[in-house]
Tab-separated table of C-alpha atoms in Angstrom:
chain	number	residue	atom	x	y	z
A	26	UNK	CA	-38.297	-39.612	37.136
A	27	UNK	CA	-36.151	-42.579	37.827
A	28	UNK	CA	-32.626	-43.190	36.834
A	29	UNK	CA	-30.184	-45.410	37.100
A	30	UNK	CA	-27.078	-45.587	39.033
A	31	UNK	CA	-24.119	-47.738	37.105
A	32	UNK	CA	-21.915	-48.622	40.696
A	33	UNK	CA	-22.695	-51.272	42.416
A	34	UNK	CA	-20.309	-54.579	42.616
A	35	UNK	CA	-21.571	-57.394	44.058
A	36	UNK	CA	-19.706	-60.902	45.029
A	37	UNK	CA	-22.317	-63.306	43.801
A	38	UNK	CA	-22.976	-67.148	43.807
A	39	UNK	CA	-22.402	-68.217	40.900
A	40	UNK	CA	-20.375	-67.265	38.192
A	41	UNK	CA	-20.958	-64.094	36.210
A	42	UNK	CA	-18.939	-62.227	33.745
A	43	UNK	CA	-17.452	-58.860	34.435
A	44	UNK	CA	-16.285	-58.416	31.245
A	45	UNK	CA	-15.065	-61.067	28.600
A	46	UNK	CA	-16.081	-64.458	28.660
A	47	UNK	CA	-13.508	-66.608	29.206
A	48	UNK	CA	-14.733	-69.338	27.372
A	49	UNK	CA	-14.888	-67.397	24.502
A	50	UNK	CA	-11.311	-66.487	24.576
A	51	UNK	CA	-8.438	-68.188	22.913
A	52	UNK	CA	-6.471	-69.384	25.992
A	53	UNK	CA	-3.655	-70.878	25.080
A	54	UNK	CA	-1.205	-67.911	25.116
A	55	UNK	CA	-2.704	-66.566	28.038
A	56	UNK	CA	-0.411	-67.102	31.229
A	57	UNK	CA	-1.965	-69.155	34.211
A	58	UNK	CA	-1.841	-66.317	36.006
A	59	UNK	CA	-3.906	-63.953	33.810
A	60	UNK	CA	-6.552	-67.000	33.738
A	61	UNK	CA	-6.706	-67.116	37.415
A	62	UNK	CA	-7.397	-63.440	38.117
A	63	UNK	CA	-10.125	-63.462	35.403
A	64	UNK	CA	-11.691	-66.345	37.356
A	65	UNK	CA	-11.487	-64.475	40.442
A	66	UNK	CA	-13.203	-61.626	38.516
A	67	UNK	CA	-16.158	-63.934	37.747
A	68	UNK	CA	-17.238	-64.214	41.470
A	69	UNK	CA	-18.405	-60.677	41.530
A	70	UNK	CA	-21.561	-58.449	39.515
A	71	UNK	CA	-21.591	-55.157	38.259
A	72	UNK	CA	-25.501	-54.404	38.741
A	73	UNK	CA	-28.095	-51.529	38.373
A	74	UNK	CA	-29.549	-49.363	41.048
A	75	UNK	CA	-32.563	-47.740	40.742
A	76	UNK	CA	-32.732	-44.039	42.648
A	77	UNK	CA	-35.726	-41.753	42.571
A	78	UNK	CA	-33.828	-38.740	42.005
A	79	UNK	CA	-37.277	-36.719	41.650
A	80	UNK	CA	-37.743	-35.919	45.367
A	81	UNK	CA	-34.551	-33.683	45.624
A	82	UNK	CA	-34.350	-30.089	45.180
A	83	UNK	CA	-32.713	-27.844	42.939
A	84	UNK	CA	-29.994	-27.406	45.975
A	85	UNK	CA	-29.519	-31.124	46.953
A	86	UNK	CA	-29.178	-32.112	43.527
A	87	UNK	CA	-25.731	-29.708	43.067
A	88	UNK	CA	-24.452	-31.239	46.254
A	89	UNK	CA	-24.301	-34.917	45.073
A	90	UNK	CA	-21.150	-34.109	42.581
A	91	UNK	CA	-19.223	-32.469	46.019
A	92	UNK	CA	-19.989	-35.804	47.771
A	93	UNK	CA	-19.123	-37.630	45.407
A	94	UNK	CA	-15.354	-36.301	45.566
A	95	UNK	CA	-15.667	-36.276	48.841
A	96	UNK	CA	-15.596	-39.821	48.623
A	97	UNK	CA	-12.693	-40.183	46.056
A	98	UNK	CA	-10.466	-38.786	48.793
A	99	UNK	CA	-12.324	-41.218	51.130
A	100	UNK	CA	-10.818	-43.733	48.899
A	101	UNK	CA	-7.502	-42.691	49.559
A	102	UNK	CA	-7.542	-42.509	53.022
A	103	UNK	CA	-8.620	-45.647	53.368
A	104	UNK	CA	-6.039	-47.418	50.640
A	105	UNK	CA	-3.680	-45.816	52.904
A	106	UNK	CA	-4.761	-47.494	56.442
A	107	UNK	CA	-5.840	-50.829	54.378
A	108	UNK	CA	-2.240	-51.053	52.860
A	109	UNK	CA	-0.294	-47.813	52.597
A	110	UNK	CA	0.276	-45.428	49.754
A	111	UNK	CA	-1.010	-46.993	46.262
A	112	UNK	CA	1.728	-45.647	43.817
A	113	UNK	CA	3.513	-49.144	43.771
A	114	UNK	CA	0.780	-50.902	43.098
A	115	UNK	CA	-0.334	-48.820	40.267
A	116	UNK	CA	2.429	-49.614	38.538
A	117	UNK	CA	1.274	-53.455	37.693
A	118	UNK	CA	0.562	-54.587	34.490
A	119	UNK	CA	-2.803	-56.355	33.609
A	120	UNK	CA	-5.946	-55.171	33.091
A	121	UNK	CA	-7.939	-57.970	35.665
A	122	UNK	CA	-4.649	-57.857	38.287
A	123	UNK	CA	-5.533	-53.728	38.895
A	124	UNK	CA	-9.248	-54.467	38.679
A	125	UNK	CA	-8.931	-57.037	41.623
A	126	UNK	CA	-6.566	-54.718	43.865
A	127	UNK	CA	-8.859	-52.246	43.257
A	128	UNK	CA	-11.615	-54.561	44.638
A	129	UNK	CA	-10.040	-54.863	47.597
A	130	UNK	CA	-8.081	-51.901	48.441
A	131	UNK	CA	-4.941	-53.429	48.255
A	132	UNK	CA	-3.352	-56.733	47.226
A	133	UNK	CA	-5.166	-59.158	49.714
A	134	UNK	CA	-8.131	-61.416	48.290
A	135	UNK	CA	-10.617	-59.780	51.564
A	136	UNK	CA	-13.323	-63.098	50.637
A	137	UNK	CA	-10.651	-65.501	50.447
A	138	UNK	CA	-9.408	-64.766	54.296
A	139	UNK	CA	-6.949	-61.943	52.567
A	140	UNK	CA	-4.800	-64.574	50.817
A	141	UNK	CA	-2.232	-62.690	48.870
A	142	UNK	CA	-3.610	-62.055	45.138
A	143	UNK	CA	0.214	-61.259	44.391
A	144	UNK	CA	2.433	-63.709	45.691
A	145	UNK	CA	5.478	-61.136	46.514
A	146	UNK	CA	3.268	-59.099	49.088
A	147	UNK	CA	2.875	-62.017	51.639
A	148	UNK	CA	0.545	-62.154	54.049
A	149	UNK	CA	-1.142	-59.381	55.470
A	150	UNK	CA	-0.367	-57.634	58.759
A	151	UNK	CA	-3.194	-58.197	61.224
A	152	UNK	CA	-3.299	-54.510	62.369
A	153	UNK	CA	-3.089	-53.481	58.524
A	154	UNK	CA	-1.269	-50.120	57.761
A	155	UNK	CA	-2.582	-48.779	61.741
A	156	UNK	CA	0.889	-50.046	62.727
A	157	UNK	CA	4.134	-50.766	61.792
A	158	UNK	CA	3.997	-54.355	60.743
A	159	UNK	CA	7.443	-55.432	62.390
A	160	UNK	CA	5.440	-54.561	65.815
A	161	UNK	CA	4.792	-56.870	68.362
A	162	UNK	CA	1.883	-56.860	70.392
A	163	UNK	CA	3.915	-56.892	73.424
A	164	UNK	CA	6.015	-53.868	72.011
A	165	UNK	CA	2.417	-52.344	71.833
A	166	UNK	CA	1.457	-53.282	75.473
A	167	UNK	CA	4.664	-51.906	76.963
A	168	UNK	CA	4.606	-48.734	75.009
A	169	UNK	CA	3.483	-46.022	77.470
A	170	UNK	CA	1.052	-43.663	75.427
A	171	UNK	CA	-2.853	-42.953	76.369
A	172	UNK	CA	-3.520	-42.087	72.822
A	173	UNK	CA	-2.104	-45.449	71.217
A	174	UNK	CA	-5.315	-46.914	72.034
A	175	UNK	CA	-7.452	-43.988	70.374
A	176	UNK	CA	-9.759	-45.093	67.142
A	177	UNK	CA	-8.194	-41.941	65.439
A	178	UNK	CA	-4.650	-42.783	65.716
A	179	UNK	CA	-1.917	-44.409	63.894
A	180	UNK	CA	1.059	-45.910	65.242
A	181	UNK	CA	4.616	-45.171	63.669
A	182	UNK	CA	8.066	-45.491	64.585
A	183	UNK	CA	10.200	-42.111	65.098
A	184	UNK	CA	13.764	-42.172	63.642
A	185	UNK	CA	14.977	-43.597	66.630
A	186	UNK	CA	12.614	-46.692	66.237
A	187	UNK	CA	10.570	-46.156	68.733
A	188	UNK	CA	6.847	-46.564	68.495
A	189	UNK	CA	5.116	-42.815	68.327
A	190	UNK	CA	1.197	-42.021	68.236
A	191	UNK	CA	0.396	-39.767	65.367
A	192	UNK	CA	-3.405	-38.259	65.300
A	193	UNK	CA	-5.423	-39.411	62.067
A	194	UNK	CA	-5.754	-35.523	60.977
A	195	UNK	CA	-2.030	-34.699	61.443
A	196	UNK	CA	-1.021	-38.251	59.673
A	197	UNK	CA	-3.712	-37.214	56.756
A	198	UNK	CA	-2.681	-33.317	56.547
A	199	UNK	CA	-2.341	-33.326	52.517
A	200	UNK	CA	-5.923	-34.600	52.292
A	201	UNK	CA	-7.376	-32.894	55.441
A	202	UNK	CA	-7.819	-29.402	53.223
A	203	UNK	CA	-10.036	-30.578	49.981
A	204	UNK	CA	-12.114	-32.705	52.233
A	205	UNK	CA	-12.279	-28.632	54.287
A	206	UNK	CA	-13.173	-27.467	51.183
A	207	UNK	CA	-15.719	-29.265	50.043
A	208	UNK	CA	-17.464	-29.840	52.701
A	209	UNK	CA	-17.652	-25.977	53.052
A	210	UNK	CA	-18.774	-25.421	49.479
A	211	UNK	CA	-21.509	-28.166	50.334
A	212	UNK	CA	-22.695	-26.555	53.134
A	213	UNK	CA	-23.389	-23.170	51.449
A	214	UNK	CA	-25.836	-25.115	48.922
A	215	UNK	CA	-27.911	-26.357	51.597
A	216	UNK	CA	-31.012	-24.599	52.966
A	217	UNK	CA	-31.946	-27.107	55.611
A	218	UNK	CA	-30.178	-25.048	58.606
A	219	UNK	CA	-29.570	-28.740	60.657
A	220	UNK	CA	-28.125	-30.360	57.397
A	221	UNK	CA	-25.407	-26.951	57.147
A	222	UNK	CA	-24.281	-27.182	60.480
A	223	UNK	CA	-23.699	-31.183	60.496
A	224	UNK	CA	-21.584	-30.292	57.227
A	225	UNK	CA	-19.750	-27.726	58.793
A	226	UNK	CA	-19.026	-29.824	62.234
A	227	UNK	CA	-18.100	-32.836	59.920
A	228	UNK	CA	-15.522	-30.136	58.333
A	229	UNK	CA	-13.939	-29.442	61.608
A	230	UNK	CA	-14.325	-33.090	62.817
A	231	UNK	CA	-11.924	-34.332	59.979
A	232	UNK	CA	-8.759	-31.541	60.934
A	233	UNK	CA	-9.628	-31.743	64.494
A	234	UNK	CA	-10.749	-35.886	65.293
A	235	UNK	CA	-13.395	-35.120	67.421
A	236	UNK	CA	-16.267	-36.062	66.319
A	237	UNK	CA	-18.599	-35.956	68.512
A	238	UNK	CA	-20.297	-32.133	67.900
A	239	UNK	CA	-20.777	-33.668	63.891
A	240	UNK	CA	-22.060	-36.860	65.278
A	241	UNK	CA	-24.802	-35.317	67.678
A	242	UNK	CA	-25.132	-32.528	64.920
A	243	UNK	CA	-26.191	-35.283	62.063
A	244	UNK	CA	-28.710	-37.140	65.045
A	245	UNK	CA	-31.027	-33.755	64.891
A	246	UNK	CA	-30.912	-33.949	60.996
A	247	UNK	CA	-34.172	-35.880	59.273
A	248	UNK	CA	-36.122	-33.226	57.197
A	249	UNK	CA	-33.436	-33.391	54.177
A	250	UNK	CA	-33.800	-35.957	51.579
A	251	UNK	CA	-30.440	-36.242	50.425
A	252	UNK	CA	-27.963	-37.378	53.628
A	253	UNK	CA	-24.161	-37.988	53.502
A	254	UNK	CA	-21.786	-39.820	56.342
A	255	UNK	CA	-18.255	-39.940	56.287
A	256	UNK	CA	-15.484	-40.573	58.431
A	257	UNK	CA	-13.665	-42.878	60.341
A	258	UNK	CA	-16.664	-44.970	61.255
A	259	UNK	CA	-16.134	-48.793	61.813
A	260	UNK	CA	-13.730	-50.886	63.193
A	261	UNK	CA	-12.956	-54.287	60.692
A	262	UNK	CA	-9.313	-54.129	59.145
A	263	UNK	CA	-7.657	-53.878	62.667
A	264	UNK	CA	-7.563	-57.302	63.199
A	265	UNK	CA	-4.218	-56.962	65.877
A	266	UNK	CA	-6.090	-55.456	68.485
A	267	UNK	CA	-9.557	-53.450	67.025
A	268	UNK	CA	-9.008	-49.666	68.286
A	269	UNK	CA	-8.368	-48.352	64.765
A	270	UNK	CA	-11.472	-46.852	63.017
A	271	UNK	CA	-11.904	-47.020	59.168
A	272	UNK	CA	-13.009	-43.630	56.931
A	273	UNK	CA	-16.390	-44.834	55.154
A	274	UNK	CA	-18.624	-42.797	53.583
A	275	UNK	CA	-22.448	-43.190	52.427
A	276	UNK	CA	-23.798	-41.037	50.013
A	277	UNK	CA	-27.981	-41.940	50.139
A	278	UNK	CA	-31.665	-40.542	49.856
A	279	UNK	CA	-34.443	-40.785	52.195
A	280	UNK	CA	-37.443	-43.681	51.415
A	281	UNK	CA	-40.197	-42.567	54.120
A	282	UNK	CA	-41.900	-45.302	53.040
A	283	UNK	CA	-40.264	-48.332	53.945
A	284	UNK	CA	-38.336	-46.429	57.137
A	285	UNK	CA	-42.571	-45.326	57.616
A	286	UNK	CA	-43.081	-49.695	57.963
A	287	UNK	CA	-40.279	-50.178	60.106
A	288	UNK	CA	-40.488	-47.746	62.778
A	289	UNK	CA	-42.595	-50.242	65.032
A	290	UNK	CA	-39.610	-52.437	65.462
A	291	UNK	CA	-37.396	-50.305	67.360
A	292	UNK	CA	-40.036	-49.406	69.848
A	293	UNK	CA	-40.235	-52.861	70.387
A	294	UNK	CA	-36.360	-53.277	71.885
A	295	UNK	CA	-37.227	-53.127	75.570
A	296	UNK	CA	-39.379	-55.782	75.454
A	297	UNK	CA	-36.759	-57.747	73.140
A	298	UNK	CA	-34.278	-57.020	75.958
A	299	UNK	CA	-36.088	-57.833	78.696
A	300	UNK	CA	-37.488	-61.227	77.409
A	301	UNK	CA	-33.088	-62.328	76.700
A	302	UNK	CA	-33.149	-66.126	78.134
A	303	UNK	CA	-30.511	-64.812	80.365
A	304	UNK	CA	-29.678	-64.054	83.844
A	305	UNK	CA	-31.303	-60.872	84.703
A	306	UNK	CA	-27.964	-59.200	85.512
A	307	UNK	CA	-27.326	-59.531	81.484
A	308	UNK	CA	-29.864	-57.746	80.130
A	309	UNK	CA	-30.789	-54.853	82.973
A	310	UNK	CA	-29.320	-52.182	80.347
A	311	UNK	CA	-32.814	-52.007	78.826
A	312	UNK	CA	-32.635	-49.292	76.215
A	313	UNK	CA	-34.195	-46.041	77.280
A	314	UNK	CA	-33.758	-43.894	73.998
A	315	UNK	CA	-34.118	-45.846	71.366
A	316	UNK	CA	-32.337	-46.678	68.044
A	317	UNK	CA	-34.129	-45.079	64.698
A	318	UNK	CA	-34.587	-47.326	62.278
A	319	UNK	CA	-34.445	-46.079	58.296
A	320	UNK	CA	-34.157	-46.981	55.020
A	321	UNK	CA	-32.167	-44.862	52.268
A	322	UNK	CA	-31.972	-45.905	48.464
A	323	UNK	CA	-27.838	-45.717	48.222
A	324	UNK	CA	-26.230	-43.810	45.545
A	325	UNK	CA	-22.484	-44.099	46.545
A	326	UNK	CA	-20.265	-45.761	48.387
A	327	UNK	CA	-16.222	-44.507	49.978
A	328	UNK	CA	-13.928	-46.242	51.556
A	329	UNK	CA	-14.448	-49.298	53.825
A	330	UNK	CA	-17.804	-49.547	52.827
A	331	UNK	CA	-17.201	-51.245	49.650
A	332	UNK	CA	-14.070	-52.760	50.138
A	333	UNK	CA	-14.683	-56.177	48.929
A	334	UNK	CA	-18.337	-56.077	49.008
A	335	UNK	CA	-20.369	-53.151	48.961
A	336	UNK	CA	-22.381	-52.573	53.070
A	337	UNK	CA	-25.870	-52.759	53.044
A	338	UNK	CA	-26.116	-50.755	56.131
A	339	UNK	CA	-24.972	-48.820	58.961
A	340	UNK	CA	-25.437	-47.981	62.415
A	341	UNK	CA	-23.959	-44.447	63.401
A	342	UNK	CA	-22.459	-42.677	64.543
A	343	UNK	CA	-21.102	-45.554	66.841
A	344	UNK	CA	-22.598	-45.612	70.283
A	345	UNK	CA	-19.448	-45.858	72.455
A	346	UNK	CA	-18.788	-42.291	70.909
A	347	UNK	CA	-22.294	-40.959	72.394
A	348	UNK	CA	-23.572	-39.877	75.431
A	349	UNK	CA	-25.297	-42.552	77.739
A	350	UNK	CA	-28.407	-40.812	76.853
A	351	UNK	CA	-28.391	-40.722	73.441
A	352	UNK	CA	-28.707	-43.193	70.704
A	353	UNK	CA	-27.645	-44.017	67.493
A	354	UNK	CA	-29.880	-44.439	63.633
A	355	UNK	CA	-29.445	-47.686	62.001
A	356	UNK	CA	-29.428	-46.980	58.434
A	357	UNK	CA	-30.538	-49.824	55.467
A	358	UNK	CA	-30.064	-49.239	51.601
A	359	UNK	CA	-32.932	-50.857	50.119
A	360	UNK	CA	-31.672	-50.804	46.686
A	361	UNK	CA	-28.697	-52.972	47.640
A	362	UNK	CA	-30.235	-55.397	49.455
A	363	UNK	CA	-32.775	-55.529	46.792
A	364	UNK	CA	-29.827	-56.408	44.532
A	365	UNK	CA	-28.033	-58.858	47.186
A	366	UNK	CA	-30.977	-60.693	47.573
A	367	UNK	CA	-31.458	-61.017	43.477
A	368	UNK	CA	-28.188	-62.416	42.486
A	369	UNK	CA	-27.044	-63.902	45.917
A	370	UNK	CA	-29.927	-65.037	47.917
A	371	UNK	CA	-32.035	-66.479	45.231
A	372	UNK	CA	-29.099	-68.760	43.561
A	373	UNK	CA	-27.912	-69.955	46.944
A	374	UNK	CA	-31.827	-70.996	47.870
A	375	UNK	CA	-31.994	-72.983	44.050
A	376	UNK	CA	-28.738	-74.508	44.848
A	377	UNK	CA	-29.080	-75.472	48.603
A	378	UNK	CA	-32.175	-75.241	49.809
A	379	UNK	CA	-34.674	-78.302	49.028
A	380	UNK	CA	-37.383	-77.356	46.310
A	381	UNK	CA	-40.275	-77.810	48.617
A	382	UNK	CA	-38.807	-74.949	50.831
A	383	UNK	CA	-37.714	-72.771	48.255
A	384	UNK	CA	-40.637	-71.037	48.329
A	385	UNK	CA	-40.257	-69.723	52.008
A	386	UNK	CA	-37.238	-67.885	50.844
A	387	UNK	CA	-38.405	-64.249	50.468
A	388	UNK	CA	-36.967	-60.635	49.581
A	389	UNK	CA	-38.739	-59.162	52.502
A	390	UNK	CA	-37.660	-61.600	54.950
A	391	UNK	CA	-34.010	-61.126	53.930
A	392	UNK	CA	-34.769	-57.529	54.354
A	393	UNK	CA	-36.375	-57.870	57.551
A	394	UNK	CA	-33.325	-60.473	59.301
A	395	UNK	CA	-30.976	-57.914	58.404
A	396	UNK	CA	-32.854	-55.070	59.999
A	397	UNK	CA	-33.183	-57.660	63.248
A	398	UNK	CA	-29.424	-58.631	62.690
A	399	UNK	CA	-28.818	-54.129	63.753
A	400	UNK	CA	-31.228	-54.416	66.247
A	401	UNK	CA	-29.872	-57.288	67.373
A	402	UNK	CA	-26.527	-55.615	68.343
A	403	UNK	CA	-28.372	-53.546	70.822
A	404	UNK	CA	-29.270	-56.101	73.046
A	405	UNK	CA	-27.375	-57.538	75.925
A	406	UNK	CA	-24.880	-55.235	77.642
A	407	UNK	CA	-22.248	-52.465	76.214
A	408	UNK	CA	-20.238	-52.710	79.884
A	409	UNK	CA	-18.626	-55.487	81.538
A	410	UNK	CA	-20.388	-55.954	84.914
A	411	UNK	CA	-16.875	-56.462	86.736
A	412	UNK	CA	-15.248	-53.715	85.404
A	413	UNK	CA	-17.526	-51.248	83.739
A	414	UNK	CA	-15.557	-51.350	81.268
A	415	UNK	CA	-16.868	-51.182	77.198
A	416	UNK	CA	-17.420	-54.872	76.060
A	417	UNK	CA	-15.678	-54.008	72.685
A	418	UNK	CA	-12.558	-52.357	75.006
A	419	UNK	CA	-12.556	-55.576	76.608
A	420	UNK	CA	-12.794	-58.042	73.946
A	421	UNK	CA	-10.200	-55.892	71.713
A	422	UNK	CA	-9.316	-57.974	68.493
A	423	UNK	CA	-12.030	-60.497	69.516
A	424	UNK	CA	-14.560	-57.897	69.677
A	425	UNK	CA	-16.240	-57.817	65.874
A	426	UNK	CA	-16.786	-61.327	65.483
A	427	UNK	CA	-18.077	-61.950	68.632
A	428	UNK	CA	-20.502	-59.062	67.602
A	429	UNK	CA	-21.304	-60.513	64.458
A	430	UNK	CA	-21.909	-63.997	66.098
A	431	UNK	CA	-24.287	-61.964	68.353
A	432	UNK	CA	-26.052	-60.024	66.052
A	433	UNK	CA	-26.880	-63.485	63.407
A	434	UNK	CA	-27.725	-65.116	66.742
A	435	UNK	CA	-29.949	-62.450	67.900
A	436	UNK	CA	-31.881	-61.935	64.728
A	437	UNK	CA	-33.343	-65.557	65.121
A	438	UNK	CA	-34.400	-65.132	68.978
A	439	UNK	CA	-36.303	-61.967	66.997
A	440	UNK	CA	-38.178	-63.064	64.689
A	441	UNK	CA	-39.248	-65.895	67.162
A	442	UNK	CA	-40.676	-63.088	69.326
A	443	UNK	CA	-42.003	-61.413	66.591
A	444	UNK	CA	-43.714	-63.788	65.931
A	445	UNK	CA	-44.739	-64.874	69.252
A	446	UNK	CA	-46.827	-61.809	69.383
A	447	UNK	CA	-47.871	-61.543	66.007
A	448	UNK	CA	-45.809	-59.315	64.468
A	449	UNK	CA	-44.551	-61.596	61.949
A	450	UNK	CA	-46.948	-63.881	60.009
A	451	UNK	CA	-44.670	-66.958	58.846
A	452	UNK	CA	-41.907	-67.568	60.587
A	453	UNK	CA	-40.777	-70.247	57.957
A	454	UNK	CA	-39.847	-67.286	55.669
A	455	UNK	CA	-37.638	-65.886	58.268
A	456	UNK	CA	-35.731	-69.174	59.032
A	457	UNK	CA	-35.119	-70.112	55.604
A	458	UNK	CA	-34.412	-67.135	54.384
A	459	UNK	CA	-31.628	-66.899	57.064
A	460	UNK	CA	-30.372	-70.246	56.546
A	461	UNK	CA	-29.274	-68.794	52.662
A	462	UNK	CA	-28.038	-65.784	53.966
A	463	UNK	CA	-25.714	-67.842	56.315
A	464	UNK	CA	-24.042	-69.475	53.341
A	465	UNK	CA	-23.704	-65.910	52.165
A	466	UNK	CA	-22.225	-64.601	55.193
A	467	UNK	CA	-19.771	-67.858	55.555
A	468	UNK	CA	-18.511	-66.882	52.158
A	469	UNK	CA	-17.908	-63.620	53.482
A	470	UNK	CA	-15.668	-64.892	56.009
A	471	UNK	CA	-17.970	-63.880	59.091
């Protein structure tokens, strides 16, 4: 039996109503204000997803409540690194003006280049709530600390106003115990012995920040339907210098069939990587292990991953945390894209795209550039030649958008190969397909 899952928020096209009407509305007592955050309201889609909820046991099925408070606290970890603690906000009037800082985890418009929604805020610090915003990046430099440059730290100033490294569990002690607890109680439901103890090194992972025995734990899960990731997992909101992870969390259930289509593609990587137009020095970190590809039907979303706009996938755990040897899964939510490509894709191709093209515009290209745009990430080299060095280390606050100009660039030289060796039928469908979704992604601010 299917049912459906009332959560998912999407920023679409054109205009659509979440809520009143405006039009409908007497306006002319209604501050400009007011007006203006209900406009802002009408970029975005409350939408349906459909999840098979059929294929989980008796045991799964109790779990999904846990993780689904699991991710409430999720939520407030990550208010707190996007903009501090909430209380002051909560205390604004109007209905829309709460709706649209709850969007966005905070009082910065994230699709409008995080102009201020309120106008006393100002503009928002570049390293977010990861530092103290009076700090300069040369205070940074000159501050003599290994750990300030850890993904799991936040930097402070003690009472002498000196910059201090505090750990992510130690910072996040009043929250550290119910995520304990939960994820214990979790863990006791589950049969699947691999699933209980990636639960159980995910509980110590989140008092302890090391990650690493959850993250390899989770890579020899696969037989359980129902699968769960949370954590400090991407890097996007420190903008000052890009060490600082974000807690996400993806709450999702297995669908063998699509994740059954796509498992050709990833095999395919060395010969991706070898073929770069490149110099050969560039590409001679030819993938021996290679990334899983898989598709999940999401259910729910915590933290960073719908912070503006809901992710339609994710690649973990995140390879510079791994082993040399060992690789990561790149995960894609079906449903959502499903969704994305409904009420954003299709208007943008009626709108932009000439009619006699229109056509060419497909759900299962979209689907298959964004599964290319993950791959695509894995191409090229993770260390600078000179220095051995991580490239993202290196590149620091330049780092994700040179990764995202990499990964939209990449997806094109793939489907070209693709379909250079038949693997893809009409390349047309790809390159139009993409065109639309770069008018999405501009609007997205990539």
């Amino acid at each position: 039996m299917k049912k459906t899952v009332v959560i998912f928020l999407l920023l679409c096209f054109v205009s659509f109503s979440c809520g009143e009407n405006i039009s409908e509305k007497n306006e002319e007592n209604v501050p400009d204000s007011i007006l203006t955050y209900r406009k802002m309201l009408q970029r975005y889609k409350v939408t349906r997803l459909e999840v098979d909820f059929s294929i989980l046991s008796e045991e799964e099925k109790q779990m999904i409540p846990i993780f689904y408070e699991i991710s409430k606290i999720i939520d407030e970890i990550f208010w707190y690194q996007s903009f501090g603690y909430r209380d002051s906000l909560c205390k604004i009037k109007g209905e829309e003006l709460q709706k649209l800082i709850e969007i966005n985890f905070g009082p910065w418009d994230r699709f409008n280049n995080n102009k201020p929604i309120l106008n006393c805020v100002g503009i928002k610090p570049e390293g977010a709530n990861f530092y103290p915003p009076d700090m300069t990046k040369e205070e940074f430099l000159s501050f003599e600390v290994e750990s300030k440059k850890s993904a799991y730290t936040f930097i402070r100033r003690n009472e002498e106003g000196q910059l201090i490294s505090i750990p992510y569990h130690i910072a996040l002690n009043d929250l550290t115990p119910r995520l304990s607890s939960l994820l214990k109680t979790a863990a006791s439901l589950t049969e699947d012995e691999n699933f209980h103890n990636y639960l159980m090194f995910l509980e110590e992972a989140f008092r302890t920040d090391n990650y690493i025995k959850s993250d390899m734990a989770w890579l020899a899960t696969g037989e359980n339907q129902l699968d769960f990731i949370a954590g400090p997992i991407e890097i996007y909101d420190d903008q000052l210098f890009g060490y600082k992870s974000e807690y996400e969390s993806f709450l999702m259930i297995r669908d063998s069939a699509w994740t059954n289509r796509l498992s050709k593609y990833s095999l395919m990587l060395p010969f991706l990587q070898k073929a770069l137009p490149v110099e050969k020095r560039y590409r001679h970190e030819s993938p021996d292990l290679l990334s899983e590809l898989e598709v999940y039907n999401i259910i729910n979303w915590g933290g960073a991953a719908k912070a503006g706009g809901y992710s339609i996938s994710v690649s973990y755990p995140i390879l510079e945390n791994l082993p040399d040897s060992v690789n990561n899964r790149n995960i894609h939510f079906v449903n959502a894209i499903s969704e994305k490509y409904e009420h954003i894709i299709k208007p943008i191709t009626n709108t932009l795209i000439v009619k006699d093209q229109q056509k060419y515009a497909t759900f299962e290209a979209f689907f298959l550039n964004n599964i290319f745009w993950e791959l695509g990430l894995h191409l090229g080299i993770k260390n600078v030649i000179l220095t051995n060095k991580p490239v993202r280390k290196s590149l620091k606050e330049y780092a994700t958008v040179l990764d995202f100009v990499k990964a939209y660039t990449m997806s094109l030289y793939i489907s070209e190969k693709l379909c250079s060796v038949g693997e893809i039928e009409n390349i047309k469908e790809n390159y139009t397909t993409f065109l639309s979704g770069m008018f999405r992604t501009i609007r997205f601010g990539e």
